[in-house]
mmCIF file of C-alpha atoms in Angstrom:
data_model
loop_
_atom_site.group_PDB
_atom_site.id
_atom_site.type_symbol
_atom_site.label_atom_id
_atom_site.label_comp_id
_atom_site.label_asym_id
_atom_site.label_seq_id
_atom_site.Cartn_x
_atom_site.Cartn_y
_atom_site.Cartn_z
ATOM 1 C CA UNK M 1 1.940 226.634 -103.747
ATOM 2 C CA UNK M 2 -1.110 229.116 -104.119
ATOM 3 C CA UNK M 3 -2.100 228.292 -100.784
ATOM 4 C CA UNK M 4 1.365 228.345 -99.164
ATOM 5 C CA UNK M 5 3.676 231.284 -100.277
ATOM 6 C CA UNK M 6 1.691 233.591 -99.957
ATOM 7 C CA UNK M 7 1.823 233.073 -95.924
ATOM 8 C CA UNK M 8 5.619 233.572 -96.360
ATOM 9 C CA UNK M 9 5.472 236.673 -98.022
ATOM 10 C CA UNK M 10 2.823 237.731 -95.798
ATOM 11 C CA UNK M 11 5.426 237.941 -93.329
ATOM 12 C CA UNK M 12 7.742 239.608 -95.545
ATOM 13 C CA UNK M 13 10.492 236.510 -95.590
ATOM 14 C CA UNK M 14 10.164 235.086 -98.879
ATOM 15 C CA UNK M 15 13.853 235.527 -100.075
ATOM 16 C CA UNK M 16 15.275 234.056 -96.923
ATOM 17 C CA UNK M 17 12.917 230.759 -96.699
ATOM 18 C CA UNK M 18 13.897 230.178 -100.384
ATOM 19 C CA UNK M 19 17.954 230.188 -99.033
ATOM 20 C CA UNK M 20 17.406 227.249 -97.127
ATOM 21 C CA UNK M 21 14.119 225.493 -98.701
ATOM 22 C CA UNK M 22 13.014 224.106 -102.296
ATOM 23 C CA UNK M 23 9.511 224.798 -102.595
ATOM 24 C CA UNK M 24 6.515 226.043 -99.843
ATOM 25 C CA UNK M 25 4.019 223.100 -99.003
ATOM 26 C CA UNK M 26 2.030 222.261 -95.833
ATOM 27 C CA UNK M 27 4.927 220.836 -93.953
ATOM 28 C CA UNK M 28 7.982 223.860 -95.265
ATOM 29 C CA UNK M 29 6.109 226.599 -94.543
ATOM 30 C CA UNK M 30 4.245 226.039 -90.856
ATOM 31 C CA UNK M 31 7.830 224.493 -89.463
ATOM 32 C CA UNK M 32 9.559 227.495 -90.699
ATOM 33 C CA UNK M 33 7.055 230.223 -89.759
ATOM 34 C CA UNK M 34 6.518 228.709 -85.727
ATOM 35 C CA UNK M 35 9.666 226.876 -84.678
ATOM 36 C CA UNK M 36 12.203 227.316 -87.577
ATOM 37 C CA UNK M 37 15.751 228.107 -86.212
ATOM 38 C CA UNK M 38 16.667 229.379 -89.724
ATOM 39 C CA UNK M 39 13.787 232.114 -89.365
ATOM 40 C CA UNK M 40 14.374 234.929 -86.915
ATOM 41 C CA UNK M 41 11.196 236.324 -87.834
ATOM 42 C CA UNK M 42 9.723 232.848 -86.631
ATOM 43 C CA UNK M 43 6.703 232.999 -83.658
ATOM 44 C CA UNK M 44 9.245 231.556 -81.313
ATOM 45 C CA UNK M 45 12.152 233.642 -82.626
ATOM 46 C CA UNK M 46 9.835 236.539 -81.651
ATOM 47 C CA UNK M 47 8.282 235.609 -78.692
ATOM 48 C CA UNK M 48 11.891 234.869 -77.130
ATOM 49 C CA UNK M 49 13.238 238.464 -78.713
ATOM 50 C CA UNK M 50 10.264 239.938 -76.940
ATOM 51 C CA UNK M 51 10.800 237.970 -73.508
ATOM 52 C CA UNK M 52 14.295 239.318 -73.697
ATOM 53 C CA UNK M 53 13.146 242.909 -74.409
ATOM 54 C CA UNK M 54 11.322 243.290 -71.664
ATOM 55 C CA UNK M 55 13.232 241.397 -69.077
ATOM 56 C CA UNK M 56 15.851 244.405 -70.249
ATOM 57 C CA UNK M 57 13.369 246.886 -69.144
ATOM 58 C CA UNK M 58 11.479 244.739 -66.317
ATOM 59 C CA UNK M 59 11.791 247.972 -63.663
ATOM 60 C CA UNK M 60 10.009 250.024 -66.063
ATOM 61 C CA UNK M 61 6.873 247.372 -66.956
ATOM 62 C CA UNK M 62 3.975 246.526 -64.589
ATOM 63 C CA UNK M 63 4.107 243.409 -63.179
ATOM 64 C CA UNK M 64 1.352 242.592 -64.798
ATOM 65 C CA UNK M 65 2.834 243.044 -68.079
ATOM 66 C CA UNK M 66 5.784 241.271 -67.549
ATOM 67 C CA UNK M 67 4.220 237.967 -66.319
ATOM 68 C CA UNK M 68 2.286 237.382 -69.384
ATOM 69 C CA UNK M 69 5.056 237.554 -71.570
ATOM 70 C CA UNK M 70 6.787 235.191 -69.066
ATOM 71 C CA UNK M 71 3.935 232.992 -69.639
ATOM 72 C CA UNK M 72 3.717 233.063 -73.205
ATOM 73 C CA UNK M 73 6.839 232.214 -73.488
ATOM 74 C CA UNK M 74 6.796 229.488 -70.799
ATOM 75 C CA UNK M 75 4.110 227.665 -72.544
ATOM 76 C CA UNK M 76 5.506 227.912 -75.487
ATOM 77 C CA UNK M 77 8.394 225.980 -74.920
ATOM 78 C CA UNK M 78 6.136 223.649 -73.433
ATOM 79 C CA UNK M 79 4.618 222.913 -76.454
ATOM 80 C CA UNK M 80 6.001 219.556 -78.679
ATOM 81 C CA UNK M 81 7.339 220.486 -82.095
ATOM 82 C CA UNK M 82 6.078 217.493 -83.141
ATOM 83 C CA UNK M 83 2.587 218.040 -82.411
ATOM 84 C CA UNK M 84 2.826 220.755 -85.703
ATOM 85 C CA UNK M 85 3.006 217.514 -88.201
ATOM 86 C CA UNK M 86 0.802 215.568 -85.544
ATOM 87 C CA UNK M 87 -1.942 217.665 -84.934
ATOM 88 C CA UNK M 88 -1.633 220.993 -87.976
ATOM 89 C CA UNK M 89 -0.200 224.238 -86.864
ATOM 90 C CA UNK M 90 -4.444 225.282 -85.948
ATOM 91 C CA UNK M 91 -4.706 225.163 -82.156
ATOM 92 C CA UNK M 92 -0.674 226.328 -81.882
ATOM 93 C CA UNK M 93 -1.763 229.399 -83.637
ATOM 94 C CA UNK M 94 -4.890 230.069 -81.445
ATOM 95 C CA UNK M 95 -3.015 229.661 -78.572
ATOM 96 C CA UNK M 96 -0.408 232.271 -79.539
ATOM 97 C CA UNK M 97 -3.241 234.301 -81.031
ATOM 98 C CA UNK M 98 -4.589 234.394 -77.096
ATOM 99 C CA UNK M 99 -1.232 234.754 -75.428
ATOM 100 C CA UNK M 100 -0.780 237.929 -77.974
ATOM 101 C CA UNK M 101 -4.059 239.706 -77.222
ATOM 102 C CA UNK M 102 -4.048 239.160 -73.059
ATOM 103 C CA UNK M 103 -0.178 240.729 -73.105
ATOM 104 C CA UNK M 104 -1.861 243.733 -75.458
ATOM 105 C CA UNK M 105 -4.930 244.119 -73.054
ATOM 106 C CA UNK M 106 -2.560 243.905 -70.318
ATOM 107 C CA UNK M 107 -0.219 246.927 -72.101
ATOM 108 C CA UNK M 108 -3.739 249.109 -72.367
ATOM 109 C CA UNK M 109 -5.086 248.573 -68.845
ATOM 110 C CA UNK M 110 -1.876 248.667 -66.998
ATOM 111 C CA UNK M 111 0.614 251.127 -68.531
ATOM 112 C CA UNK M 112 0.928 254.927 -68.197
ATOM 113 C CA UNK M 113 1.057 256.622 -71.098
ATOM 114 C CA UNK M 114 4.171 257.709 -70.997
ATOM 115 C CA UNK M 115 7.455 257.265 -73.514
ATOM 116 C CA UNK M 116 7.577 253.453 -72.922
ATOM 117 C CA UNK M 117 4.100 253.097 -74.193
ATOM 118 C CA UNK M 118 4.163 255.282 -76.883
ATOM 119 C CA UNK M 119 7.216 253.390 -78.257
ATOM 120 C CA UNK M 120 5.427 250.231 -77.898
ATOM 121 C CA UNK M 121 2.239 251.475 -79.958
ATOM 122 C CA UNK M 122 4.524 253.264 -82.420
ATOM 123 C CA UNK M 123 6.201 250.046 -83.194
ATOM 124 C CA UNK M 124 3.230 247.933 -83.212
ATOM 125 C CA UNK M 125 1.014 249.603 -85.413
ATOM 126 C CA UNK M 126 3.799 250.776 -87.843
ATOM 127 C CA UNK M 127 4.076 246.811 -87.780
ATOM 128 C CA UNK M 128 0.732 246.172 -88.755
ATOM 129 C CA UNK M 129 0.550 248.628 -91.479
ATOM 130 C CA UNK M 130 3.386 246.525 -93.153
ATOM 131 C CA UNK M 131 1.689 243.647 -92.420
ATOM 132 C CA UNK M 132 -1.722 244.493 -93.579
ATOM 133 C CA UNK M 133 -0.401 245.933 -96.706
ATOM 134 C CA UNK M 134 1.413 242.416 -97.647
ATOM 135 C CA UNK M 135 -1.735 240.565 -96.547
ATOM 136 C CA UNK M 136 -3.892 242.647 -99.461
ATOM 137 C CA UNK M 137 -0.871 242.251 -101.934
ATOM 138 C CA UNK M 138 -0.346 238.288 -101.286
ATOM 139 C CA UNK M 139 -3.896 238.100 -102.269
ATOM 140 C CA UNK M 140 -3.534 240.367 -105.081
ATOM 141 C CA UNK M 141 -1.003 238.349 -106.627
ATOM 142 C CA UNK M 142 -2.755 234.936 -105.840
ATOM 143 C CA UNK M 143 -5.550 236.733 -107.762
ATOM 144 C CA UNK M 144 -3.266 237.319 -111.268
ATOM 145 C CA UNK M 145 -2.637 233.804 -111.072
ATOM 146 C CA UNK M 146 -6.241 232.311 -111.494
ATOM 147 C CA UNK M 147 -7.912 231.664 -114.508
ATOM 148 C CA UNK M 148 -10.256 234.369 -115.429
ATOM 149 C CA UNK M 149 -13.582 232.055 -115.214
ATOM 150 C CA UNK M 150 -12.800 231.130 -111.485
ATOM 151 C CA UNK M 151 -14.696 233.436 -109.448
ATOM 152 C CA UNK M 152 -15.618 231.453 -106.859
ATOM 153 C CA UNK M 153 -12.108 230.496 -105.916
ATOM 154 C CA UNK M 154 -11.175 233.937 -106.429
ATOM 155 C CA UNK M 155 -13.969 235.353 -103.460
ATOM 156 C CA UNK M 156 -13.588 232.470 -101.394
ATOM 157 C CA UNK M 157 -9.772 233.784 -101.044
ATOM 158 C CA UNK M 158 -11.201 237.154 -100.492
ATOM 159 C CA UNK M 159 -13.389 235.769 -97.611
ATOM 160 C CA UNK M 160 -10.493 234.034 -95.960
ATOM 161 C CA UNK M 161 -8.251 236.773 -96.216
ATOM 162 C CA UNK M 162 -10.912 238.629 -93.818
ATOM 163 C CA UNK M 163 -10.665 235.800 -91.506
ATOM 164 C CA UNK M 164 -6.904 236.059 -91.706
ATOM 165 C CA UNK M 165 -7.284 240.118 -90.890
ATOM 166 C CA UNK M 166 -9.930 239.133 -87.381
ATOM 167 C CA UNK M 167 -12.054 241.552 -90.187
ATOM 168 C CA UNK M 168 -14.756 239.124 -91.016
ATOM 169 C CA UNK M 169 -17.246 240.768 -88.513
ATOM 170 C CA UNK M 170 -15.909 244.332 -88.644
ATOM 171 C CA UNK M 171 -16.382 244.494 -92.932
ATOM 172 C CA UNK M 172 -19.897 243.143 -92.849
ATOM 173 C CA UNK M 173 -20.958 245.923 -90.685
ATOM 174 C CA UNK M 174 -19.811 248.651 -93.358
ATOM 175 C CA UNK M 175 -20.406 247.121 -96.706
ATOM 176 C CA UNK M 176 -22.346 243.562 -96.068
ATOM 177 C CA UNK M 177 -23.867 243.789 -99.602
ATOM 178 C CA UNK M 178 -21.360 244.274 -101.524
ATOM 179 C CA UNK M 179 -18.774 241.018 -100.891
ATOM 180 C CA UNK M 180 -16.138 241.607 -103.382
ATOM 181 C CA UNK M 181 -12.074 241.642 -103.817
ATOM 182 C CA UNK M 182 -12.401 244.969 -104.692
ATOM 183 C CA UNK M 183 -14.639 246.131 -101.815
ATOM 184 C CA UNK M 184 -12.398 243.988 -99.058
ATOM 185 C CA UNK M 185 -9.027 245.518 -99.959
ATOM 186 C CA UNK M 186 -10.369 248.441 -99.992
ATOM 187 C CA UNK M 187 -11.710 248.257 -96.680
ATOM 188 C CA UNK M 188 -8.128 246.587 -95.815
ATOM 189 C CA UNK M 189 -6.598 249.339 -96.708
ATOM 190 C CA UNK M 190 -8.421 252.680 -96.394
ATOM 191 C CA UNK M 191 -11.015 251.988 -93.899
ATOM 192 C CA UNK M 192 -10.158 254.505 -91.331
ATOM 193 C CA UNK M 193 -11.866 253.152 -88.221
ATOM 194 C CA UNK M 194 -10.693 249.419 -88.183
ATOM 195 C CA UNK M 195 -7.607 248.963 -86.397
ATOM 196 C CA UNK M 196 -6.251 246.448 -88.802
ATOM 197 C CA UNK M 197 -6.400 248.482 -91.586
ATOM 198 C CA UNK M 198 -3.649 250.905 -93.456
ATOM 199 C CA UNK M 199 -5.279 253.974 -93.073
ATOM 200 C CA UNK M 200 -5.761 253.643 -89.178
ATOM 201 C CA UNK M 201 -2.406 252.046 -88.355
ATOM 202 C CA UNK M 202 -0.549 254.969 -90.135
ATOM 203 C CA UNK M 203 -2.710 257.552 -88.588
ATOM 204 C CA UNK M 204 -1.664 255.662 -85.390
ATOM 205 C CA UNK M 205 2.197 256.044 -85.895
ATOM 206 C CA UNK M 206 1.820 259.615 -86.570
ATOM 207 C CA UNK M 207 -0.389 260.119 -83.296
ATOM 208 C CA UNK M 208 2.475 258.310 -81.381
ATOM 209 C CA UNK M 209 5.151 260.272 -82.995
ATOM 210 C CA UNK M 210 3.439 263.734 -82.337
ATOM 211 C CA UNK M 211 2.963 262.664 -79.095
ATOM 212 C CA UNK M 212 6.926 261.494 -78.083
ATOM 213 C CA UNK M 213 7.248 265.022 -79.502
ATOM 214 C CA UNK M 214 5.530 266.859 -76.776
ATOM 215 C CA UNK M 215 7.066 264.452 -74.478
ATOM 216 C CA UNK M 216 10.662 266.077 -76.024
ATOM 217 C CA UNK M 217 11.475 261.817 -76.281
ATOM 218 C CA UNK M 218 12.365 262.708 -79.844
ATOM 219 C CA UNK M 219 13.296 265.971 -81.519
ATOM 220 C CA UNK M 220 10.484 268.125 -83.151
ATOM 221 C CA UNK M 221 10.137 267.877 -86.750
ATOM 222 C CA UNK M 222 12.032 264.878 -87.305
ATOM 223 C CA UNK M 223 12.182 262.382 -90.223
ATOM 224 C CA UNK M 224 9.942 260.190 -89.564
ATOM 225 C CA UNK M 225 6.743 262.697 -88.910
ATOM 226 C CA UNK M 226 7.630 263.818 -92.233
ATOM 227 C CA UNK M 227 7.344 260.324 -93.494
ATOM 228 C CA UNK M 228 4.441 259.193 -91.174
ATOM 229 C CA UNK M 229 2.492 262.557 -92.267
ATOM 230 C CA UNK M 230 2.971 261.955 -96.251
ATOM 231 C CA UNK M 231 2.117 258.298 -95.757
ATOM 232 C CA UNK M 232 -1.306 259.500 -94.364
ATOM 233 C CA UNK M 233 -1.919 261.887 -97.010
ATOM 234 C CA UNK M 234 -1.089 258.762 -99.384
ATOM 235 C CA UNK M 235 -4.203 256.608 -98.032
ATOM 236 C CA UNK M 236 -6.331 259.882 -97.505
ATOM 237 C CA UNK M 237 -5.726 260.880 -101.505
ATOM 238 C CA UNK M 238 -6.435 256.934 -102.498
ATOM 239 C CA UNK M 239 -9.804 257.153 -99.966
ATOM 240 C CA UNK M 240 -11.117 260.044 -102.412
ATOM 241 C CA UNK M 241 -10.899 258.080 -105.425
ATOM 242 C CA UNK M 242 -13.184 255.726 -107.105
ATOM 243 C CA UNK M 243 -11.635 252.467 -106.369
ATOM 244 C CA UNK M 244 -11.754 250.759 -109.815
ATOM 245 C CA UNK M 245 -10.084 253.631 -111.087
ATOM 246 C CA UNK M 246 -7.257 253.830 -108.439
ATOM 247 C CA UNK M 247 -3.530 252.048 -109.333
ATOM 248 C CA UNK M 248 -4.147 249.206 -106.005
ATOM 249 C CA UNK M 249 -0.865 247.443 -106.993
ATOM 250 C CA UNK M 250 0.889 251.008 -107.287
ATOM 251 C CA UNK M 251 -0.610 251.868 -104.089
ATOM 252 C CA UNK M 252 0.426 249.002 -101.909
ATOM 253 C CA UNK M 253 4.199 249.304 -103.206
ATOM 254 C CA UNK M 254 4.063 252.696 -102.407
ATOM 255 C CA UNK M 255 2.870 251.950 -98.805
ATOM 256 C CA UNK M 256 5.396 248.834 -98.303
ATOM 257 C CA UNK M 257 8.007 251.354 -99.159
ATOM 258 C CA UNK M 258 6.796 254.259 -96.522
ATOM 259 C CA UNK M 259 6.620 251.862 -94.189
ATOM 260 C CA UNK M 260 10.272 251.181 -95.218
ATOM 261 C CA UNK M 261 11.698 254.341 -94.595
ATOM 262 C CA UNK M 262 9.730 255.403 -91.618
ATOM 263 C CA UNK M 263 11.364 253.003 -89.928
ATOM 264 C CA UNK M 264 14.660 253.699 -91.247
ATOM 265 C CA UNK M 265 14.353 256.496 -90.090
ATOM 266 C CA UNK M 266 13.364 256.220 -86.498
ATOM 267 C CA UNK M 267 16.269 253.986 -86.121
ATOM 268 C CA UNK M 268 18.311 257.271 -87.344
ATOM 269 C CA UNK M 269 16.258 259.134 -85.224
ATOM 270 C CA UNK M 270 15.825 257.555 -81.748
ATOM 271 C CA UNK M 271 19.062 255.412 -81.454
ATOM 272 C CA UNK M 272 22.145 257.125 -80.986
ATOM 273 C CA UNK M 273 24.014 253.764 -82.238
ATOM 274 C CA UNK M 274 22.748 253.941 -86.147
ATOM 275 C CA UNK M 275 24.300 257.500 -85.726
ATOM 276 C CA UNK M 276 27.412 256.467 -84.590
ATOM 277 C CA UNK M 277 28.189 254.047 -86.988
ATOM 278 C CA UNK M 278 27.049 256.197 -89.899
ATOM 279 C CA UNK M 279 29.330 258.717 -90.737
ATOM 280 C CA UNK M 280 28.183 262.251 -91.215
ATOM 281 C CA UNK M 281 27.667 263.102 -94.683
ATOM 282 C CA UNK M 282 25.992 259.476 -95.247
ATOM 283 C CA UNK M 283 23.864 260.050 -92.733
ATOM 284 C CA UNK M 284 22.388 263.061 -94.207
ATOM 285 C CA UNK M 285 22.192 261.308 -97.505
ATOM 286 C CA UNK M 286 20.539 258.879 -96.040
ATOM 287 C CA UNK M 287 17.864 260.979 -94.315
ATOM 288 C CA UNK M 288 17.168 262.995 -97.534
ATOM 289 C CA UNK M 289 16.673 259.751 -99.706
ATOM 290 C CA UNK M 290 14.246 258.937 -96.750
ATOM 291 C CA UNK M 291 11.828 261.910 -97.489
ATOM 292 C CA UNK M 292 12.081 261.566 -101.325
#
């Protein structure tokens, strides 16, 4: 279990994988993070979603672009479910891992910069912010859990979670002598120059959103600069803060729940459907509980 739920709330699904499963172990949680139908958050769930999305929008993709997510998806149907119990979900993993980072290097060197794109990176690092931030607070809660003698354990989880963040490499060239929980969320979080962590994701979304601003792709001083703005001035106040005095556990709710509501309220924002279903005076309720 300490090795296994975590993963699921990782991804932000616990709730739902406890609707239709007892307990995580090594054969629950792999089949329903990869190829369970019960999951639409699954890796196949999303790579079909995102074959879909961009077959919608083919005219407006390089070619390029288009045929790697083809790919991707092509081999992934390919691959046996069976091979998961057969063979462990490792090399399935690596091979979506490279699929994922081609179709991103493809995005950067083919793409003009233009709405499209800035959508794209607006989504994908507001993504990652959420993601990041779970990663630091699955392995803050694993932490709670240990007996208090069991360092080892304790910063061999640490460790891992860098391999988890591709950070392993990255951390050691900032703060190599000092290999601590402490030091490695922090660096998770706050580091502003790795583009894993809080800090530059959420300086990210508010680049993007400035910059569909000046493209007049969404209206000028909307909700979720507000949002995107505050949540940088969150991680910039924790940065300037001795780190064993700062709240982490306060902090990373506080982050999960920006996250939240800046996208809430791009949907508001930059889809005229959320607006037509939501009457007026909810709406604005709705927007003002967003900047609270």
């Amino acid at each position: 279990r300490l090795v296994w739920e975590p993963l699921v709330r990782i991804a932000g699904d616990y709730e739902s994988f406890l609707v239709t499963h007892r307990r995580a172990d090594e054969r629950s949680v792999p089949w329903f993070l990869t190829f369970g139908r019960d999951n639409p958050d699954s890796i196949v769930a999303c790579v079909k979603r995102a074959r879909e999305n961009a077959r919608s929008v083919r005219d407006r993709l390089p070619t390029e672009v288009w045929e790697g997510i083809n790919d991707a998806w092509l081999e992934l149907v390919e691959w046996p479910p069976e091979r998961i119990t057969r063979d462990g979900v490792y090399p399935f993993c690596q091979g979506i891992r490279r699929s994922s980072y081609l179709i991103l290097g493809l995005v950067e060197q083919t793409m003009r910069r233009d709405e499209g794109w800035q959508f794209m990176r607006l989504g994908r690092f507001l993504e990652r912010a959420g993601r990041s931030t779970r990663l630091v607070q699955a392995h803050q809660a694993s932490r709670a859990t240990l007996p208090d003698e069991d360092d080892v354990f304790d910063l061999h989880g640490w460790r891992a979670l860098l391999g988890d963040a591709a950070a392993h490499e990255a951390y050691l060239q900032v703060d190599a002598a000092a290999l601590s929980p402490e030091s490695i969320s922090r660096f998770l979080l706050l580091d502003p120059r790795f583009p894993r962590s809080v800090a530059f994701c959420l300086g990210e979304v508010e680049s993007a959103i400035d910059d569909l601003i000046s493209m007049d792709a969404i209206a000028a001083n909307p909700a979720p600069l507000v949002l995107a703005r505050t949540a940088r001035d969150m991680v910039d106040a924790a940065a300037r803060k001795p780190w064993g005095g700062l709240e982490v556990g306060d902090l990373i709710e506080r982050l999960l729940a920006r996250c939240t509501s800046i996208d809430v309220a791009l949907a508001e924002s930059c889809f005229l459907a959320s607006y037509e279903r939501t009457p007026i005076g909810q709406h604005a309720q709705a927007s003002r509980q967003a900047q609270n």
